Amino acid sequence: MATTELYREFHRPGFHFTPAQGWMNDPNGLVFYQGQYHLFFQHNPFGTSWGNMTWGHAVSEDLVRWRQIDNAICPDELGHIFSGSAVIDWRDSAGFGGGRETMVAFYTSAGSMVSPPRPFTQSLAWSSDRGRTWTKYPGNPIVPEFRGGNRDPKVIWHEAAGRWLMALYLDANDYLLLSSSDLKHWAKLCEVTVSGASECPDIFELPVLEGEESGSMGEMPVPLQEKRWVFWGASGLYLLGDLTADGFVPRGAAQKSELGSTGYAAQTFSDIPASDGRRIQISWMAGTKFPRMPFNGQMSFPVELTLRRFSDGVFLCRTPVREIERLYGRCVEVIETDLTAGGQFVPETRHDLLDVSMDIEAPASAAVVVLVYGNALHLTPDQGKFNFLGRDVPLTPPHDGRVTLRLLIDRTSVEIFDASGRLSAGFAMLPEAGDIPLVLQAHVKHVHLHRLTVHELRTIW
């Protein structure tokens, strides 16, 4: 019988954040302050279905082990509390801290959820005690309705311009960029269209690195002498461009970053120290299933974002943060092994939480199948793709027929990356066959496993 002890439930993910109880969707207000990462999230404290939108709150010292604390921001007469962001107002530009910094959160007041109904507007709240208690600004809303349903304010400090910027979703594929000097009064800069995207914008700058077409996991790319701004939409589509005095100017068409079936509403952390220098992102893994569980909703494992130049252009790449190594337990490694045609290779592990890296060489037209708890991942390198749970995902072109993949396997999900991070795809799943977490199958001869590394992971709970 499955256990009902909190955080020990049968379908509780072992190393992805989930709420103790209730519904969860979009990550909100990701911010670092005084040694803690803050993860706010869309939360229904009263049930496992969407509703009663409140900002839940969890904190972590290492991006891996999370501790849920009291809910942060609750519905009021302006509406339910929809998605948004948070920053540290180091200069006290809003005047909330009496000369000291405060944590300031920006959220959508979803007016249609209250009676009498109101427009969707943008509001703020601030905290002077590391996010434990919050004061809503008496002048809310700070941004009026521009179009019905406009929402999801993402606020950043633009150092070069010496001002705050807010990216806001309008409707269809359209977003708005606004500016402010005090976080309370906002002026329109420009509209931005991200074809195919909607909701939950993000905007940030990254240096361009020299990409790797292939190679080992963890190889460091070479910095180039250029930077680009990234304008991100909820479905993993993004634009590269420049940020001028008049707003965001795109360079080229929208590109797809999250290639799986689950990644949605991703957001990056604000105020990570310059000494760290990483741009870290978390997504909601939409569609993950949790039968008969007291919670509903799972976040992705945090990833580091980089921009890398490949032979066919500059692309946003996503790789799991290095802190995952803190969960490493037993390691199983296999090198230079041929897979038997029609047979199967089963690594010596029955652990249910795994970080798997594999380097496979197969001849043209060969098909390799990786079974993840009975769910078949079909690799067809000559067709430049793999298929998992009915979805085709493009592979980065292999060198010499070699494909390098990394799989983060949890109880209800798998996240798949290539060596560079250009391939990044998350999937929701449930076990389909027995308790064997990983099986490799070759359908033809001459499939060679150069290296397979399986790290068993400790649970974060």
GROMACS .gro file of C-alpha atoms in nm:
model
  461
    1MET     CA    1   0.000   0.000   0.000
    2ALA     CA    2   0.129   0.346  -0.089
    3THR     CA    3   0.234   0.555   0.207
    4THR     CA    4   0.031   0.862   0.299
    5GLU     CA    5   0.303   1.028   0.511
    6LEU     CA    6   0.359   1.384   0.388
    7TYR     CA    7   0.655   1.405   0.147
    8ARG     CA    8   0.673   1.024   0.139
    9GLU     CA    9   0.379   0.963  -0.095
   10PHE     CA   10   0.414   0.709  -0.375
   11HIS     CA   11   0.400   0.965  -0.660
   12ARG     CA   12   0.579   1.250  -0.480
   13PRO     CA   13   0.871   1.367  -0.701
   14GLY     CA   14   1.199   1.307  -0.526
   15PHE     CA   15   1.408   1.604  -0.644
   16HIS     CA   16   1.160   1.846  -0.802
   17PHE     CA   17   0.976   2.101  -0.590
   18THR     CA   18   0.612   2.028  -0.515
   19PRO     CA   19   0.383   2.196  -0.260
   20ALA     CA   20   0.304   2.007   0.058
   21GLN     CA   21  -0.064   2.016  -0.034
   22GLY     CA   22  -0.289   2.183  -0.290
   23TRP     CA   23  -0.256   2.300  -0.648
   24MET     CA   24   0.053   2.473  -0.790
   25ASN     CA   25   0.131   2.622  -1.130
   26ASP     CA   26   0.351   2.914  -1.249
   27PRO     CA   27   0.672   3.003  -1.064
   28ASN     CA   28   0.650   3.362  -0.940
   29GLY     CA   29   0.882   3.616  -0.785
   30LEU     CA   30   1.208   3.422  -0.821
   31VAL     CA   31   1.465   3.625  -0.630
   32PHE     CA   32   1.785   3.573  -0.428
   33TYR     CA   33   1.838   3.761  -0.103
   34GLN     CA   34   2.065   3.718   0.199
   35GLY     CA   35   2.174   3.366   0.115
   36GLN     CA   36   1.831   3.231   0.019
   37TYR     CA   37   1.662   3.159  -0.311
   38HIS     CA   38   1.292   3.248  -0.298
   39LEU     CA   39   1.041   3.055  -0.505
   40PHE     CA   40   0.691   3.199  -0.499
   41PHE     CA   41   0.427   3.013  -0.698
   42GLN     CA   42   0.066   3.013  -0.809
   43HIS     CA   43  -0.112   2.818  -0.539
   44ASN     CA   44  -0.456   2.698  -0.438
   45PRO     CA   45  -0.423   2.627  -0.064
   46PHE     CA   46  -0.771   2.475  -0.049
   47GLY     CA   47  -0.767   2.203  -0.315
   48THR     CA   48  -0.578   2.018  -0.586
   49SER     CA   49  -0.755   2.197  -0.874
   50TRP     CA   50  -0.683   2.547  -1.006
   51GLY     CA   51  -0.855   2.829  -0.811
   52ASN     CA   52  -0.822   3.073  -0.517
   53MET     CA   53  -0.496   3.199  -0.666
   54THR     CA   54  -0.250   3.289  -0.391
   55TRP     CA   55   0.127   3.326  -0.386
   56GLY     CA   56   0.275   3.021  -0.215
   57HIS     CA   57   0.632   3.054  -0.091
   58ALA     CA   58   0.935   2.826  -0.056
   59VAL     CA   59   1.300   2.901   0.023
   60SER     CA   60   1.628   2.723  -0.040
   61GLU     CA   61   1.996   2.779   0.034
   62ASP     CA   62   2.117   2.558  -0.250
   63LEU     CA   63   1.850   2.554  -0.529
   64VAL     CA   64   1.796   2.185  -0.453
   65ARG     CA   65   1.636   2.140  -0.111
   66TRP     CA   66   1.328   2.358  -0.069
   67ARG     CA   67   1.133   2.443   0.247
   68GLN     CA   68   0.777   2.566   0.206
   69ILE     CA   69   0.682   2.849   0.442
   70ASP     CA   70   0.368   3.058   0.495
   71ASN     CA   71   0.178   3.182   0.191
   72ALA     CA   72   0.296   3.528   0.089
   73ILE     CA   73   0.019   3.724  -0.089
   74CYS     CA   74  -0.351   3.642  -0.067
   75PRO     CA   75  -0.657   3.756  -0.271
   76ASP     CA   76  -0.819   4.089  -0.192
   77GLU     CA   77  -1.091   4.320  -0.325
   78LEU     CA   78  -0.884   4.395  -0.638
   79GLY     CA   79  -0.874   4.031  -0.741
   80HIS     CA   80  -0.702   3.698  -0.704
   81ILE     CA   81  -0.322   3.706  -0.706
   82PHE     CA   82  -0.199   3.599  -1.050
   83SER     CA   83   0.161   3.561  -1.169
   84GLY     CA   84   0.437   3.817  -1.135
   85SER     CA   85   0.793   3.876  -1.019
   86ALA     CA   86   1.007   4.015  -0.738
   87VAL     CA   87   1.320   4.228  -0.703
   88ILE     CA   88   1.537   4.370  -0.428
   89ASP     CA   89   1.506   4.749  -0.425
   90TRP     CA   90   1.865   4.807  -0.313
   91ARG     CA   91   1.845   5.187  -0.357
   92ASP     CA   92   1.506   5.214  -0.186
   93SER     CA   93   1.381   5.389  -0.499
   94ALA     CA   94   1.021   5.321  -0.395
   95GLY     CA   95   1.073   5.467  -0.047
   96PHE     CA   96   0.930   5.166   0.135
   97GLY     CA   97   1.241   5.089   0.340
   98GLY     CA   98   1.327   5.424   0.496
   99GLY     CA   99   1.662   5.421   0.319
  100ARG     CA  100   1.716   5.045   0.342
  101GLU     CA  101   1.653   4.782   0.077
  102THR     CA  102   1.323   4.596   0.059
  103MET     CA  103   1.193   4.297  -0.134
  104VAL     CA  104   0.923   4.416  -0.373
  105ALA     CA  105   0.676   4.185  -0.548
  106PHE     CA  106   0.470   4.267  -0.858
  107TYR     CA  107   0.159   4.067  -0.941
  108THR     CA  108  -0.159   4.077  -1.142
  109SER     CA  109  -0.478   4.160  -0.955
  110ALA     CA  110  -0.718   3.931  -1.144
  111GLY     CA  111  -1.031   4.141  -1.104
  112SER     CA  112  -1.268   3.907  -1.285
  113MET     CA  113  -1.231   3.662  -0.995
  114VAL     CA  114  -1.401   3.889  -0.738
  115SER     CA  115  -1.745   4.044  -0.702
  116PRO     CA  116  -1.817   4.294  -0.835
  117PRO     CA  117  -1.579   4.211  -1.124
  118ARG     CA  118  -1.291   4.450  -1.194
  119PRO     CA  119  -1.032   4.486  -1.473
  120PHE     CA  120  -0.704   4.296  -1.468
  121THR     CA  121  -0.451   4.543  -1.325
  122GLN     CA  122  -0.098   4.525  -1.183
  123SER     CA  123  -0.020   4.571  -0.813
  124LEU     CA  124   0.276   4.555  -0.576
  125ALA     CA  125   0.359   4.455  -0.221
  126TRP     CA  126   0.680   4.487  -0.023
  127SER     CA  127   0.859   4.307   0.257
  128SER     CA  128   1.129   4.426   0.496
  129ASP     CA  129   1.176   4.088   0.668
  130ARG     CA  130   1.312   3.862   0.392
  131GLY     CA  131   0.971   3.791   0.243
  132ARG     CA  132   0.810   3.654   0.558
  133THR     CA  133   0.542   3.922   0.583
  134TRP     CA  134   0.406   4.152   0.313
  135THR     CA  135   0.246   4.496   0.294
  136LYS     CA  136   0.031   4.573  -0.008
  137TYR     CA  137   0.085   4.920  -0.153
  138PRO     CA  138  -0.216   5.140  -0.064
  139GLY     CA  139  -0.194   5.302  -0.408
  140ASN     CA  140  -0.262   4.974  -0.590
  141PRO     CA  141  -0.311   4.916  -0.875
  142ILE     CA  142   0.013   5.069  -1.005
  143VAL     CA  143  -0.054   4.983  -1.373
  144PRO     CA  144  -0.404   5.011  -1.525
  145GLU     CA  145  -0.565   4.773  -1.772
  146PHE     CA  146  -0.439   4.819  -2.128
  147ARG     CA  147  -0.617   4.521  -2.279
  148GLY     CA  148  -0.852   4.274  -2.119
  149GLY     CA  149  -0.661   4.009  -1.926
  150ASN     CA  150  -0.320   4.183  -1.942
  151ARG     CA  151  -0.107   4.018  -1.677
  152ASP     CA  152   0.218   3.862  -1.545
  153PRO     CA  153   0.448   4.162  -1.477
  154LYS     CA  154   0.821   4.081  -1.486
  155VAL     CA  155   1.030   4.365  -1.338
  156ILE     CA  156   1.408   4.407  -1.371
  157TRP     CA  157   1.663   4.678  -1.298
  158HIS     CA  158   1.833   4.800  -1.618
  159GLU     CA  159   2.172   4.917  -1.494
  160ALA     CA  160   2.284   5.085  -1.817
  161ALA     CA  161   1.972   5.305  -1.830
  162GLY     CA  162   1.942   5.354  -1.454
  163ARG     CA  163   1.573   5.263  -1.448
  164TRP     CA  164   1.331   4.981  -1.381
  165LEU     CA  165   1.169   4.791  -1.667
  166MET     CA  166   0.847   4.591  -1.663
  167ALA     CA  167   0.756   4.335  -1.927
  168LEU     CA  168   0.380   4.274  -1.931
  169TYR     CA  169   0.162   4.035  -2.129
  170LEU     CA  170  -0.118   4.208  -2.323
  171ASP     CA  171  -0.306   3.953  -2.535
  172ALA     CA  172  -0.258   3.718  -2.833
  173ASN     CA  173   0.121   3.724  -2.900
  174ASP     CA  174   0.170   4.081  -2.779
  175TYR     CA  175   0.363   4.216  -2.481
  176LEU     CA  176   0.432   4.564  -2.346
  177LEU     CA  177   0.755   4.709  -2.206
  178LEU     CA  178   0.725   4.989  -1.948
  179SER     CA  179   0.978   5.192  -1.745
  180SER     CA  180   0.986   5.350  -1.400
  181SER     CA  181   1.219   5.532  -1.165
  182ASP     CA  182   1.034   5.448  -0.843
  183LEU     CA  183   0.850   5.115  -0.904
  184LYS     CA  184   0.516   5.288  -0.846
  185HIS     CA  185   0.469   5.501  -1.159
  186TRP     CA  186   0.512   5.341  -1.500
  187ALA     CA  187   0.534   5.476  -1.856
  188LYS     CA  188   0.495   5.278  -2.178
  189LEU     CA  189   0.808   5.219  -2.387
  190CYS     CA  190   0.711   4.982  -2.667
  191GLU     CA  191   0.515   4.674  -2.765
  192VAL     CA  192   0.689   4.343  -2.842
  193THR     CA  193   0.536   4.059  -3.043
  194VAL     CA  194   0.664   3.704  -2.988
  195SER     CA  195   0.500   3.495  -3.257
  196GLY     CA  196   0.342   3.184  -3.109
  197ALA     CA  197   0.393   3.286  -2.746
  198SER     CA  198   0.160   3.419  -2.480
  199GLU     CA  199   0.168   3.505  -2.107
  200CYS     CA  200   0.449   3.519  -1.848
  201PRO     CA  201   0.724   3.729  -2.010
  202ASP     CA  202   1.083   3.752  -1.894
  203ILE     CA  203   1.364   3.978  -2.015
  204PHE     CA  204   1.737   3.949  -1.943
  205GLU     CA  205   2.081   3.999  -2.098
  206LEU     CA  206   2.340   3.727  -2.158
  207PRO     CA  207   2.689   3.716  -2.309
  208VAL     CA  208   2.729   3.506  -2.624
  209LEU     CA  209   2.952   3.201  -2.582
  210GLU     CA  210   3.112   2.975  -2.840
  211GLY     CA  211   2.874   2.680  -2.876
  212GLU     CA  212   2.966   2.313  -2.883
  213GLU     CA  213   2.820   2.102  -3.164
  214SER     CA  214   2.910   1.795  -2.963
  215GLY     CA  215   3.133   1.697  -2.677
  216SER     CA  216   3.126   1.590  -2.317
  217MET     CA  217   2.875   1.711  -2.064
  218GLY     CA  218   3.006   2.004  -1.865
  219GLU     CA  219   3.268   2.134  -2.110
  220MET     CA  220   3.310   2.509  -2.069
  221PRO     CA  221   3.236   2.720  -2.378
  222VAL     CA  222   3.455   3.012  -2.479
  223PRO     CA  223   3.319   3.368  -2.419
  224LEU     CA  224   3.280   3.588  -2.727
  225GLN     CA  225   3.283   3.968  -2.733
  226GLU     CA  226   2.910   4.026  -2.767
  227LYS     CA  227   2.589   4.026  -2.565
  228ARG     CA  228   2.223   3.987  -2.651
  229TRP     CA  229   1.897   4.058  -2.474
  230VAL     CA  230   1.645   3.775  -2.448
  231PHE     CA  231   1.270   3.839  -2.447
  232TRP     CA  232   1.093   3.523  -2.329
  233GLY     CA  233   0.732   3.402  -2.355
  234ALA     CA  234   0.555   3.142  -2.143
  235SER     CA  235   0.562   2.856  -2.393
  236GLY     CA  236   0.942   2.857  -2.420
  237LEU     CA  237   0.960   3.083  -2.726
  238TYR     CA  238   1.206   3.370  -2.717
  239LEU     CA  239   1.343   3.658  -2.921
  240LEU     CA  240   1.705   3.775  -2.927
  241GLY     CA  241   1.764   4.146  -2.966
  242ASP     CA  242   1.892   4.475  -2.830
  243LEU     CA  243   1.762   4.705  -2.559
  244THR     CA  244   1.767   5.073  -2.658
  245ALA     CA  245   1.635   5.391  -2.502
  246ASP     CA  246   1.308   5.330  -2.687
  247GLY     CA  247   1.268   4.965  -2.588
  248PHE     CA  248   1.342   4.615  -2.715
  249VAL     CA  249   1.449   4.573  -3.079
  250PRO     CA  250   1.437   4.209  -3.201
  251ARG     CA  251   1.704   4.046  -3.417
  252GLY     CA  252   1.534   3.771  -3.615
  253ALA     CA  253   1.232   3.553  -3.555
  254ALA     CA  254   1.121   3.377  -3.237
  255GLN     CA  255   1.302   3.052  -3.150
  256LYS     CA  256   1.192   2.758  -2.936
  257SER     CA  257   1.386   2.669  -2.623
  258GLU     CA  258   1.178   2.421  -2.423
  259LEU     CA  259   1.111   2.139  -2.670
  260GLY     CA  260   0.919   1.893  -2.453
  261SER     CA  261   0.554   1.875  -2.354
  262THR     CA  262   0.561   2.027  -2.005
  263GLY     CA  263   0.774   2.344  -1.987
  264TYR     CA  264   0.560   2.653  -1.925
  265ALA     CA  265   0.573   2.996  -1.758
  266ALA     CA  266   0.948   2.980  -1.694
  267GLN     CA  267   1.108   3.262  -1.498
  268THR     CA  268   1.466   3.353  -1.408
  269PHE     CA  269   1.595   3.462  -1.068
  270SER     CA  270   1.656   3.828  -0.994
  271ASP     CA  271   1.947   3.956  -0.785
  272ILE     CA  272   2.178   3.657  -0.804
  273PRO     CA  273   2.515   3.804  -0.696
  274ALA     CA  274   2.756   3.913  -0.967
  275SER     CA  275   3.017   3.684  -0.809
  276ASP     CA  276   2.798   3.390  -0.914
  277GLY     CA  277   2.714   3.533  -1.257
  278ARG     CA  278   2.461   3.267  -1.359
  279ARG     CA  279   2.115   3.318  -1.510
  280ILE     CA  280   1.902   3.048  -1.343
  281GLN     CA  281   1.554   2.951  -1.456
  282ILE     CA  282   1.267   2.736  -1.327
  283SER     CA  283   0.957   2.629  -1.525
  284TRP     CA  284   0.623   2.486  -1.427
  285MET     CA  285   0.604   2.127  -1.557
  286ALA     CA  286   0.246   2.149  -1.682
  287GLY     CA  287   0.057   1.825  -1.734
  288THR     CA  288   0.240   1.616  -1.476
  289LYS     CA  289   0.005   1.357  -1.318
  290PHE     CA  290  -0.023   1.275  -0.948
  291PRO     CA  291  -0.299   1.017  -0.895
  292ARG     CA  292  -0.458   1.025  -0.548
  293MET     CA  293  -0.198   1.266  -0.410
  294PRO     CA  294  -0.265   1.559  -0.171
  295PHE     CA  295  -0.077   1.795  -0.404
  296ASN     CA  296  -0.091   1.879  -0.774
  297GLY     CA  297   0.190   2.051  -0.963
  298GLN     CA  298   0.565   2.017  -1.009
  299MET     CA  299   0.845   2.260  -1.092
  300SER     CA  300   1.129   2.174  -1.328
  301PHE     CA  301   1.474   2.119  -1.191
  302PRO     CA  302   1.656   2.456  -1.203
  303VAL     CA  303   1.865   2.517  -1.514
  304GLU     CA  304   2.144   2.757  -1.602
  305LEU     CA  305   2.085   2.957  -1.919
  306THR     CA  306   2.358   3.047  -2.167
  307LEU     CA  307   2.361   3.195  -2.516
  308ARG     CA  308   2.587   2.999  -2.752
  309ARG     CA  309   2.690   3.054  -3.111
  310PHE     CA  310   2.664   2.750  -3.337
  311SER     CA  311   2.730   2.719  -3.709
  312ASP     CA  312   2.361   2.795  -3.779
  313GLY     CA  313   2.316   3.085  -3.538
  314VAL     CA  314   2.293   3.191  -3.172
  315PHE     CA  315   2.068   2.981  -2.948
  316LEU     CA  316   1.958   2.981  -2.586
  317CYS     CA  317   2.086   2.672  -2.405
  318ARG     CA  318   1.965   2.515  -2.079
  319THR     CA  319   2.164   2.282  -1.852
  320PRO     CA  320   2.084   2.154  -1.500
  321VAL     CA  321   2.248   2.363  -1.228
  322ARG     CA  322   2.565   2.216  -1.082
  323GLU     CA  323   2.405   2.192  -0.737
  324ILE     CA  324   2.242   1.865  -0.843
  325GLU     CA  325   2.574   1.703  -0.750
  326ARG     CA  326   2.482   1.757  -0.385
  327LEU     CA  327   2.224   1.482  -0.429
  328TYR     CA  328   2.464   1.230  -0.583
  329GLY     CA  329   2.484   0.891  -0.419
  330ARG     CA  330   2.604   0.567  -0.574
  331CYS     CA  331   2.744   0.592  -0.928
  332VAL     CA  332   2.720   0.319  -1.192
  333GLU     CA  333   2.948   0.362  -1.496
  334VAL     CA  334   2.983   0.154  -1.810
  335ILE     CA  335   3.237   0.229  -2.085
  336GLU     CA  336   3.304   0.095  -2.437
  337THR     CA  337   3.026  -0.163  -2.463
  338ASP     CA  338   2.846  -0.296  -2.771
  339LEU     CA  339   2.470  -0.328  -2.747
  340THR     CA  340   2.338  -0.662  -2.872
  341ALA     CA  341   2.096  -0.634  -3.163
  342GLY     CA  342   1.751  -0.737  -3.046
  343GLY     CA  343   1.867  -0.760  -2.687
  344GLN     CA  344   1.867  -0.517  -2.400
  345PHE     CA  345   2.117  -0.366  -2.160
  346VAL     CA  346   2.006  -0.297  -1.803
  347PRO     CA  347   2.234  -0.084  -1.583
  348GLU     CA  348   2.285  -0.218  -1.232
  349THR     CA  349   2.047   0.018  -1.052
  350ARG     CA  350   1.691  -0.002  -0.923
  351HIS     CA  351   1.699   0.344  -0.770
  352ASP     CA  352   1.401   0.558  -0.871
  353LEU     CA  353   1.582   0.897  -0.889
  354LEU     CA  354   1.858   0.918  -1.149
  355ASP     CA  355   2.091   1.158  -1.331
  356VAL     CA  356   2.193   0.966  -1.644
  357SER     CA  357   2.452   1.065  -1.907
  358MET     CA  358   2.502   0.852  -2.219
  359ASP     CA  359   2.726   0.871  -2.524
  360ILE     CA  360   2.601   0.635  -2.799
  361GLU     CA  361   2.736   0.571  -3.147
  362ALA     CA  362   2.505   0.409  -3.401
  363PRO     CA  363   2.527   0.350  -3.777
  364ALA     CA  364   2.298   0.531  -4.021
  365SER     CA  365   1.932   0.428  -3.999
  366ALA     CA  366   1.991   0.257  -3.665
  367ALA     CA  367   1.719   0.287  -3.403
  368VAL     CA  368   1.807   0.289  -3.034
  369VAL     CA  369   1.540   0.270  -2.767
  370VAL     CA  370   1.586   0.394  -2.411
  371LEU     CA  371   1.311   0.269  -2.179
  372VAL     CA  372   1.242   0.499  -1.883
  373TYR     CA  373   1.017   0.304  -1.648
  374GLY     CA  374   0.875   0.132  -1.955
  375ASN     CA  375   0.821   0.454  -2.154
  376ALA     CA  376   1.007   0.426  -2.484
  377LEU     CA  377   1.242   0.703  -2.600
  378HIS     CA  378   1.315   0.624  -2.968
  379LEU     CA  379   1.646   0.764  -3.094
  380THR     CA  380   1.681   0.796  -3.472
  381PRO     CA  381   2.000   0.999  -3.526
  382ASP     CA  382   1.990   0.976  -3.908
  383GLN     CA  383   1.649   1.146  -3.901
  384GLY     CA  384   1.780   1.408  -3.659
  385LYS     CA  385   1.524   1.346  -3.386
  386PHE     CA  386   1.401   1.138  -3.097
  387ASN     CA  387   1.042   1.055  -3.007
  388PHE     CA  388   0.911   1.028  -2.654
  389LEU     CA  389   0.548   0.990  -2.549
  390GLY     CA  390   0.435   1.065  -2.905
  391ARG     CA  391   0.636   1.387  -2.944
  392ASP     CA  392   0.920   1.436  -3.194
  393VAL     CA  393   1.212   1.641  -3.066
  394PRO     CA  394   1.500   1.752  -3.293
  395LEU     CA  395   1.847   1.629  -3.205
  396THR     CA  396   2.152   1.850  -3.235
  397PRO     CA  397   2.335   1.706  -3.541
  398PRO     CA  398   2.561   1.423  -3.414
  399HIS     CA  399   2.934   1.406  -3.490
  400ASP     CA  400   3.051   1.072  -3.630
  401GLY     CA  401   2.714   0.918  -3.549
  402ARG     CA  402   2.753   0.987  -3.177
  403VAL     CA  403   2.464   1.116  -2.968
  404THR     CA  404   2.523   1.250  -2.618
  405LEU     CA  405   2.220   1.286  -2.393
  406ARG     CA  406   2.150   1.354  -2.028
  407LEU     CA  407   1.831   1.240  -1.856
  408LEU     CA  408   1.703   1.357  -1.517
  409ILE     CA  409   1.462   1.081  -1.416
  410ASP     CA  410   1.215   1.140  -1.133
  411ARG     CA  411   0.902   0.949  -1.032
  412THR     CA  412   0.665   1.143  -1.257
  413SER     CA  413   0.891   1.318  -1.507
  414VAL     CA  414   1.202   1.303  -1.722
  415GLU     CA  415   1.404   1.604  -1.843
  416ILE     CA  416   1.631   1.548  -2.142
  417PHE     CA  417   1.934   1.757  -2.245
  418ASP     CA  418   2.218   1.728  -2.494
  419ALA     CA  419   2.580   1.819  -2.425
  420SER     CA  420   2.540   2.188  -2.509
  421GLY     CA  421   2.194   2.236  -2.360
  422ARG     CA  422   2.054   2.343  -2.696
  423LEU     CA  423   1.828   2.040  -2.669
  424SER     CA  424   1.613   2.077  -2.358
  425ALA     CA  425   1.286   1.886  -2.322
  426GLY     CA  426   1.072   1.799  -2.022
  427PHE     CA  427   0.803   1.530  -2.012
  428ALA     CA  428   0.541   1.414  -1.765
  429MET     CA  429   0.512   1.040  -1.723
  430LEU     CA  430   0.405   0.759  -1.494
  431PRO     CA  431   0.577   0.421  -1.472
  432GLU     CA  432   0.451   0.180  -1.739
  433ALA     CA  433   0.636  -0.144  -1.670
  434GLY     CA  434   0.760  -0.285  -1.344
  435ASP     CA  435   1.026  -0.120  -1.135
  436ILE     CA  436   1.315  -0.109  -1.384
  437PRO     CA  437   1.407   0.259  -1.426
  438LEU     CA  438   1.640   0.236  -1.727
  439VAL     CA  439   1.684  -0.010  -2.014
  440LEU     CA  440   1.876   0.036  -2.343
  441GLN     CA  441   1.780  -0.156  -2.656
  442ALA     CA  442   1.944  -0.172  -3.002
  443HIS     CA  443   1.746  -0.286  -3.305
  444VAL     CA  444   2.052  -0.342  -3.527
  445LYS     CA  445   2.415  -0.443  -3.488
  446HIS     CA  446   2.707  -0.210  -3.431
  447VAL     CA  447   2.545   0.017  -3.174
  448HIS     CA  448   2.825   0.115  -2.940
  449LEU     CA  449   2.789   0.262  -2.593
  450HIS     CA  450   3.098   0.476  -2.540
  451ARG     CA  451   2.997   0.575  -2.190
  452LEU     CA  452   2.698   0.545  -1.960
  453THR     CA  453   2.708   0.720  -1.622
  454VAL     CA  454   2.419   0.672  -1.381
  455HIS     CA  455   2.417   0.881  -1.061
  456GLU     CA  456   2.161   0.772  -0.806
  457LEU     CA  457   2.006   1.077  -0.641
  458ARG     CA  458   1.900   1.131  -0.284
  459THR     CA  459   1.555   1.276  -0.224
  460ILE     CA  460   1.532   1.645  -0.132
  461TRP     CA  461   1.266   1.588   0.134
   0.00000   0.00000   0.00000
